[in-house]
């Protein structure tokens, strides 16, 4: 399986994040990707393919240009105001407040363009996120050119980022950018399967009213789990997109049996859609040892996940999302990819 690695990921290196109103050590750190890189280099997966710059246009197909410009310049603005270290939002235009006027205040724009205070914005955030999107697009190119699959190793992750906001450690929505690029390259139906512990609210929202990108997600129930305000089972798409969104929320603490039951249901639904491309938002924070999540998967389950995905027999693009048990992420990602790669093409589908 060809691998595209975003070498610039470490430019996004936060020391701290807000968690329940306190500054704590950041969870989404460069070592996450370093461990995955080590595990993949020691495996027989690969080869590694260099990143190709596709420019800004494919990002602007999904994200508001004003949002991208803000993220690009935000840390410099923060520093010019005397800010030190990471920048965080602290005020948001909820409900009856206006979000159609962009305020001049930096603090106000931080709130306008974000959903939480848990996503530190650093000097290198834009570079890391921009090149992560480019690495994702490079991996997409491989699959569009006929590769059975490709994996993009990148951070920060993407699936919480909306068209015009960051949050949940995410700034540019790589799954959405690549799904749109695949549509623009002529693929008619694209499926995004999000197996990260957290609901991919950004990806869902971007495609909610569209039938051409089917979003399916298995995740911790938003009644108790981040992102709290989206990801319920009754969200099935709207307008022309009605029926093309599927959420499988599971209670925190769900068993592996419950997880695979939901997963197999999602695969049947996905298969019935007959997509021309599958994009997997591959978070491995479903791991039992994850410090901020509450499912129980382990190496054998990650391998089984990869095998089941292979049985769909679809061109498949894997994009790295969450996973915070730093030392175990490499092993878990490798198990998914090896499970997929070891399942022969031509084996019966689900
Ligand atoms: N400090 C992804 O997995 N904060 N994002 C949880 C822990 C939000 C996770 C509290 C978690 C976001 C891509
Ligand atoms: Zn997650």
Short mmCIF file of C-alpha atoms and ligand atoms in Angstrom, two decimals:
data_model
loop_
_atom_site.label_atom_id
_atom_site.label_comp_id
_atom_site.label_asym_id
_atom_site.label_seq_id
_atom_site.Cartn_x
_atom_site.Cartn_y
_atom_site.Cartn_z
CA UNK A 1 0.00 0.00 0.00
CA UNK A 2 1.50 3.32 -1.04
CA UNK A 3 1.95 5.83 1.77
CA UNK A 4 2.10 9.62 1.61
CA UNK A 5 3.68 11.24 4.66
CA UNK A 6 3.21 14.91 5.57
CA UNK A 7 6.77 15.72 6.70
CA UNK A 8 5.68 19.19 7.80
CA UNK A 9 3.25 17.86 10.44
CA UNK A 10 5.65 18.70 13.31
CA UNK A 11 5.36 22.42 12.53
CA UNK A 12 2.04 22.15 14.38
CA UNK A 13 3.41 21.53 17.86
CA UNK A 14 1.26 22.71 20.75
CA UNK A 15 2.37 22.48 24.37
CA UNK A 16 -1.03 23.02 25.95
CA UNK A 17 -4.78 22.76 25.30
CA UNK A 18 -7.85 23.73 27.28
CA UNK A 19 -9.71 20.81 28.83
CA UNK A 20 -12.69 21.53 31.10
CA UNK A 21 -11.46 25.11 31.48
CA UNK A 22 -7.93 24.14 32.56
CA UNK A 23 -4.72 24.30 30.54
CA UNK A 24 -3.38 20.74 30.29
CA UNK A 25 -0.61 19.11 28.24
CA UNK A 26 -1.67 18.84 24.61
CA UNK A 27 -2.84 15.41 23.40
CA UNK A 28 -2.52 16.02 19.67
CA UNK A 29 1.30 16.11 19.47
CA UNK A 30 3.97 15.43 16.80
CA UNK A 31 5.06 12.18 18.49
CA UNK A 32 1.75 10.65 17.35
CA UNK A 33 2.82 10.72 13.71
CA UNK A 34 6.43 9.85 14.57
CA UNK A 35 5.28 6.55 16.10
CA UNK A 36 3.13 5.73 13.06
CA UNK A 37 6.04 6.53 10.76
CA UNK A 38 8.35 4.22 12.73
CA UNK A 39 5.82 1.38 12.71
CA UNK A 40 5.20 1.69 8.97
CA UNK A 41 8.90 1.95 8.13
CA UNK A 42 9.53 -1.25 10.08
CA UNK A 43 6.68 -3.00 8.25
CA UNK A 44 6.50 -4.24 4.66
CA UNK A 45 3.82 -1.64 3.86
CA UNK A 46 4.80 1.16 1.48
CA UNK A 47 6.57 2.49 -0.59
CA UNK A 48 6.49 6.13 0.53
CA UNK A 49 5.51 8.61 -2.19
CA UNK A 50 6.50 12.32 -2.05
CA UNK A 51 3.87 15.01 -1.52
CA UNK A 52 2.74 17.01 -4.57
CA UNK A 53 1.49 20.58 -4.08
CA UNK A 54 -1.99 20.97 -5.59
CA UNK A 55 -2.31 24.62 -4.52
CA UNK A 56 -5.12 26.31 -2.67
CA UNK A 57 -7.97 25.75 -5.12
CA UNK A 58 -8.98 22.25 -3.90
CA UNK A 59 -9.10 23.57 -0.32
CA UNK A 60 -11.37 26.43 -1.40
CA UNK A 61 -13.81 23.93 -2.94
CA UNK A 62 -14.70 22.96 0.65
CA UNK A 63 -13.57 25.78 2.94
CA UNK A 64 -14.53 29.48 2.84
CA UNK A 65 -11.61 31.51 1.43
CA UNK A 66 -11.96 34.03 4.30
CA UNK A 67 -11.61 31.18 6.82
CA UNK A 68 -8.47 29.85 5.13
CA UNK A 69 -6.94 33.34 5.04
CA UNK A 70 -7.71 33.74 8.73
CA UNK A 71 -6.05 30.45 9.71
CA UNK A 72 -3.04 31.27 7.55
CA UNK A 73 -2.41 34.59 9.31
CA UNK A 74 -3.91 34.00 12.75
CA UNK A 75 -0.78 33.16 14.71
CA UNK A 76 1.14 36.13 13.31
CA UNK A 77 -1.79 38.38 14.31
CA UNK A 78 -1.72 36.87 17.80
CA UNK A 79 2.01 37.51 18.12
CA UNK A 80 1.69 41.07 16.81
CA UNK A 81 -0.79 41.68 19.64
CA UNK A 82 1.80 40.44 22.15
CA UNK A 83 0.44 36.90 22.40
CA UNK A 84 2.86 34.17 23.42
CA UNK A 85 2.63 30.44 22.75
CA UNK A 86 -0.59 28.99 21.39
CA UNK A 87 -3.66 31.09 20.58
CA UNK A 88 -7.11 30.00 21.86
CA UNK A 89 -10.62 31.34 21.27
CA UNK A 90 -12.71 32.41 24.23
CA UNK A 91 -15.92 33.94 22.83
CA UNK A 92 -18.36 32.55 20.25
CA UNK A 93 -21.28 33.93 18.20
CA UNK A 94 -23.87 31.37 19.36
CA UNK A 95 -27.57 31.44 18.43
CA UNK A 96 -28.95 35.02 18.56
CA UNK A 97 -25.49 36.55 18.02
CA UNK A 98 -24.45 37.50 14.48
CA UNK A 99 -21.93 35.45 12.55
CA UNK A 100 -22.50 37.22 9.22
CA UNK A 101 -20.31 40.20 10.12
CA UNK A 102 -16.58 39.56 10.48
CA UNK A 103 -15.41 41.66 13.45
CA UNK A 104 -12.06 43.46 13.36
CA UNK A 105 -11.06 42.16 16.80
CA UNK A 106 -8.69 39.17 16.64
CA UNK A 107 -10.33 37.55 19.69
CA UNK A 108 -13.72 37.88 18.05
CA UNK A 109 -12.52 36.37 14.77
CA UNK A 110 -10.94 33.45 16.69
CA UNK A 111 -14.44 32.73 18.03
CA UNK A 112 -16.19 33.30 14.71
CA UNK A 113 -13.96 30.71 13.05
CA UNK A 114 -13.93 28.02 15.77
CA UNK A 115 -16.13 25.63 17.75
CA UNK A 116 -14.10 25.01 20.92
CA UNK A 117 -11.15 26.14 23.05
CA UNK A 118 -9.50 22.72 22.89
CA UNK A 119 -7.69 23.29 19.60
CA UNK A 120 -4.44 25.24 20.04
CA UNK A 121 -3.40 27.39 17.09
CA UNK A 122 0.40 27.57 16.78
CA UNK A 123 2.94 29.32 14.55
CA UNK A 124 3.14 26.29 12.24
CA UNK A 125 -0.52 25.25 12.24
CA UNK A 126 -1.26 26.59 8.78
CA UNK A 127 1.83 25.00 7.21
CA UNK A 128 1.16 21.62 8.81
CA UNK A 129 -2.53 21.65 7.89
CA UNK A 130 -1.94 22.97 4.35
CA UNK A 131 0.66 20.28 3.61
CA UNK A 132 -1.55 17.67 5.25
CA UNK A 133 -4.26 18.49 2.74
CA UNK A 134 -1.66 18.32 -0.05
CA UNK A 135 -0.47 14.92 1.21
CA UNK A 136 -4.09 13.74 1.29
CA UNK A 137 -4.65 14.94 -2.28
CA UNK A 138 -1.44 13.17 -3.36
CA UNK A 139 -2.71 9.92 -1.82
CA UNK A 140 -6.04 10.45 -3.58
CA UNK A 141 -4.22 10.82 -6.92
CA UNK A 142 -2.67 7.38 -6.42
CA UNK A 143 -6.07 5.76 -5.92
CA UNK A 144 -7.61 7.69 -8.83
CA UNK A 145 -4.73 6.45 -10.99
CA UNK A 146 -5.65 2.85 -10.20
CA UNK A 147 -3.95 1.92 -6.93
CA UNK A 148 -6.18 -0.34 -4.85
CA UNK A 149 -5.50 1.79 -1.78
CA UNK A 150 -3.28 4.49 -0.28
CA UNK A 151 -2.69 5.83 3.22
CA UNK A 152 -1.95 9.43 4.18
CA UNK A 153 0.01 9.88 7.41
CA UNK A 154 -0.69 13.39 8.58
CA UNK A 155 -1.63 15.65 11.46
CA UNK A 156 -3.35 17.78 12.59
CA UNK A 157 -6.48 15.70 11.87
CA UNK A 158 -9.40 17.06 9.83
CA UNK A 159 -12.86 15.64 10.44
CA UNK A 160 -14.12 18.17 13.01
CA UNK A 161 -13.23 21.16 10.81
CA UNK A 162 -16.25 22.67 9.06
CA UNK A 163 -16.43 24.84 5.96
CA UNK A 164 -15.53 27.90 8.05
CA UNK A 165 -14.44 26.76 11.50
CA UNK A 166 -11.74 24.81 13.30
CA UNK A 167 -12.16 22.61 16.37
CA UNK A 168 -11.44 19.21 17.86
CA UNK A 169 -7.73 19.61 16.91
CA UNK A 170 -8.78 19.99 13.23
CA UNK A 171 -8.21 22.91 10.83
CA UNK A 172 -8.56 21.63 7.26
CA UNK A 173 -10.96 18.79 6.58
CA UNK A 174 -8.83 16.37 4.56
CA UNK A 175 -11.66 13.87 4.06
CA UNK A 176 -13.93 16.58 2.66
CA UNK A 177 -11.20 18.11 0.49
CA UNK A 178 -10.34 14.73 -1.06
CA UNK A 179 -13.99 13.67 -1.50
CA UNK A 180 -14.69 16.92 -3.35
CA UNK A 181 -11.52 16.51 -5.43
CA UNK A 182 -12.63 13.00 -6.39
CA UNK A 183 -16.00 14.40 -7.49
CA UNK A 184 -14.21 17.09 -9.47
CA UNK A 185 -12.11 14.35 -11.10
CA UNK A 186 -15.31 12.69 -12.31
CA UNK A 187 -16.10 10.11 -9.64
CA UNK A 188 -19.91 10.17 -9.33
CA UNK A 189 -20.45 8.63 -5.89
CA UNK A 190 -17.98 8.88 -3.03
CA UNK A 191 -18.42 7.32 0.42
CA UNK A 192 -16.67 8.58 3.55
CA UNK A 193 -16.57 6.08 6.41
CA UNK A 194 -15.49 7.71 9.66
CA UNK A 195 -14.26 5.20 12.27
CA UNK A 196 -12.66 7.76 14.61
CA UNK A 197 -14.04 7.62 18.18
CA UNK A 198 -15.50 11.11 17.73
CA UNK A 199 -18.27 12.01 15.31
CA UNK A 200 -16.94 13.75 12.18
CA UNK A 201 -19.21 16.77 12.50
CA UNK A 202 -17.31 18.85 9.96
CA UNK A 203 -17.43 16.22 7.23
CA UNK A 204 -21.11 15.49 7.88
CA UNK A 205 -22.08 19.16 7.73
CA UNK A 206 -20.16 19.84 4.51
CA UNK A 207 -22.01 17.11 2.59
CA UNK A 208 -25.31 17.02 4.53
CA UNK A 209 -27.50 18.22 1.66
CA UNK A 210 -25.71 16.28 -1.09
CA UNK A 211 -26.43 12.80 -2.46
CA UNK A 212 -23.05 12.47 -4.20
CA UNK A 213 -21.00 12.05 -1.00
CA UNK A 214 -22.38 9.52 1.49
CA UNK A 215 -21.06 10.10 5.05
CA UNK A 216 -21.21 7.20 7.53
CA UNK A 217 -19.82 7.31 11.06
CA UNK A 218 -19.48 5.02 14.08
CA UNK A 219 -18.67 7.00 17.22
CA UNK A 220 -19.21 7.72 20.89
CA UNK A 221 -22.75 8.98 21.56
CA UNK A 222 -22.74 12.81 21.43
CA UNK A 223 -25.02 12.83 24.49
CA UNK A 224 -21.82 12.34 26.50
CA UNK A 225 -18.92 12.45 24.00
CA UNK A 226 -17.24 15.23 22.00
CA UNK A 227 -18.34 16.96 19.72
CA UNK A 228 -21.63 16.82 21.71
CA UNK A 229 -23.72 18.90 19.28
CA UNK A 230 -23.90 16.59 16.25
CA UNK A 231 -23.75 12.88 15.47
CA UNK A 232 -27.17 11.55 16.53
CA UNK A 233 -28.81 8.61 14.76
CA UNK A 234 -31.68 10.73 13.43
CA UNK A 235 -29.34 12.84 11.28
CA UNK A 236 -29.98 11.24 7.89
CA UNK A 237 -29.21 14.08 5.49
CA UNK A 238 -31.46 16.85 4.20
CA UNK A 239 -32.95 17.97 0.90
CA UNK A 240 -31.26 16.19 -2.00
CA UNK A 241 -28.94 14.60 0.59
CA UNK A 242 -31.77 12.89 2.50
CA UNK A 243 -30.75 9.28 3.15
CA UNK A 244 -27.07 9.94 2.41
CA UNK A 245 -25.89 10.44 5.98
CA UNK A 246 -25.72 7.62 8.50
CA UNK A 247 -24.69 7.87 12.15
CA UNK A 248 -24.08 4.93 14.47
CA UNK A 249 -23.62 6.46 17.94
CA UNK A 250 -22.61 3.93 20.61
CA UNK A 251 -22.51 4.46 24.37
CA UNK A 252 -19.13 5.22 25.94
CA UNK A 253 -17.80 1.86 27.12
CA UNK A 254 -19.41 -0.07 24.25
CA UNK A 255 -18.05 -3.58 23.71
CA UNK A 256 -16.10 -4.67 20.64
CA UNK A 257 -19.11 -6.79 19.71
CA UNK A 258 -21.33 -3.69 19.71
CA UNK A 259 -18.75 -1.79 17.68
CA UNK A 260 -18.49 -4.47 14.99
CA UNK A 261 -22.24 -4.90 14.86
CA UNK A 262 -22.60 -1.19 13.99
CA UNK A 263 -19.60 -1.35 11.65
CA UNK A 264 -21.03 -4.29 9.67
CA UNK A 265 -24.39 -2.48 9.35
CA UNK A 266 -22.58 0.60 8.05
CA UNK A 267 -20.66 -1.55 5.54
CA UNK A 268 -23.88 -3.07 4.17
CA UNK A 269 -25.36 0.42 3.77
CA UNK A 270 -22.16 1.70 2.18
CA UNK A 271 -22.01 -1.26 -0.20
CA UNK A 272 -25.61 -0.70 -1.33
CA UNK A 273 -24.65 2.85 -2.36
CA UNK A 274 -22.10 1.37 -4.82
CA UNK A 275 -19.54 4.17 -4.42
CA UNK A 276 -16.69 4.54 -6.89
CA UNK A 277 -14.31 5.51 -4.08
CA UNK A 278 -14.15 4.90 -0.34
CA UNK A 279 -12.43 7.40 1.94
CA UNK A 280 -11.76 6.14 5.46
CA UNK A 281 -11.37 8.75 8.21
CA UNK A 282 -9.03 6.52 10.17
CA UNK A 283 -8.96 7.51 13.81
CA UNK A 284 -7.58 4.85 16.13
CA UNK A 285 -8.83 6.54 19.31
CA UNK A 286 -11.29 3.61 19.50
CA UNK A 287 -8.33 1.77 21.12
CA UNK A 288 -8.93 0.52 24.67
CA UNK A 289 -5.90 2.42 25.96
CA UNK A 290 -6.82 5.80 24.47
CA UNK A 291 -6.59 8.52 27.14
CA UNK A 292 -9.59 10.61 25.97
CA UNK A 293 -11.94 7.98 24.49
CA UNK A 294 -14.03 5.05 25.74
CA UNK A 295 -14.19 2.15 23.29
CA UNK A 296 -12.09 -1.00 23.63
CA UNK A 297 -10.59 -2.03 20.30
CA UNK A 298 -7.11 -3.55 20.26
CA UNK A 299 -4.68 -4.84 17.66
CA UNK A 300 -6.75 -7.91 16.57
CA UNK A 301 -9.85 -5.73 16.13
CA UNK A 302 -7.93 -3.16 14.10
CA UNK A 303 -6.69 -5.97 11.85
CA UNK A 304 -10.25 -7.26 11.47
CA UNK A 305 -11.42 -3.73 10.61
CA UNK A 306 -8.89 -3.60 7.78
CA UNK A 307 -9.91 -7.03 6.52
CA UNK A 308 -13.62 -6.11 6.46
CA UNK A 309 -12.86 -2.86 4.62
CA UNK A 310 -10.91 -4.83 2.01
CA UNK A 311 -13.88 -7.14 1.48
CA UNK A 312 -15.82 -4.17 0.04
CA UNK A 313 -13.43 -4.30 -2.93
CA UNK A 314 -13.45 -0.55 -3.45
CA UNK A 315 -10.61 1.82 -4.30
CA UNK A 316 -9.82 2.98 -0.76
CA UNK A 317 -8.10 6.08 0.58
CA UNK A 318 -7.10 5.99 4.27
CA UNK A 319 -6.60 9.37 5.97
CA UNK A 320 -5.17 9.65 9.49
CA UNK A 321 -7.49 11.28 12.03
CA UNK A 322 -7.34 10.81 15.84
CA UNK A 323 -5.62 8.39 18.23
CA UNK A 324 -3.94 9.65 21.41
CA UNK A 325 -2.38 6.62 23.08
CA UNK A 326 0.81 7.87 21.49
CA UNK A 327 3.03 4.81 21.73
CA UNK A 328 0.25 2.44 20.50
CA UNK A 329 -0.96 4.45 17.49
CA UNK A 330 1.65 3.05 15.12
CA UNK A 331 0.84 -0.53 15.98
CA UNK A 332 -2.90 0.08 15.65
CA UNK A 333 -2.70 1.92 12.33
CA UNK A 334 -0.38 -0.74 10.97
CA UNK A 335 -2.87 -3.44 12.01
CA UNK A 336 -5.68 -1.79 10.00
CA UNK A 337 -3.53 -1.28 6.92
CA UNK A 338 -1.92 -4.73 7.11
CA UNK A 339 -5.34 -6.31 7.60
CA UNK A 340 -6.53 -4.53 4.47
CA UNK A 341 -3.42 -5.27 2.40
CA UNK A 342 -3.33 -8.94 3.39
CA UNK A 343 -6.93 -9.53 2.30
CA UNK A 344 -6.68 -10.60 -1.31
CA UNK A 345 -8.55 -8.73 -4.00
CA UNK A 346 -11.35 -10.89 -5.32
CA UNK A 347 -12.37 -12.24 -1.95
CA UNK A 348 -16.17 -12.20 -1.50
CA UNK A 349 -17.75 -8.93 -0.36
CA UNK A 350 -19.97 -8.31 2.67
N1 LIG B 1 -8.62 17.26 26.01
C1 LIG B 1 -10.06 13.96 17.05
O1 LIG B 1 -9.97 12.82 17.48
N2 LIG B 1 -11.26 17.37 23.28
N3 LIG B 1 -10.39 14.99 17.82
C2 LIG B 1 -11.45 16.30 24.23
C3 LIG B 1 -9.50 16.18 25.81
C4 LIG B 1 -11.75 17.15 21.97
C5 LIG B 1 -10.67 14.81 19.21
C6 LIG B 1 -10.93 16.65 25.58
C7 LIG B 1 -11.32 15.88 21.33
C8 LIG B 1 -11.21 16.03 19.84
C9 LIG B 1 -9.74 14.24 15.63
ZN1 LIG B 2 -11.24 11.33 17.57
#
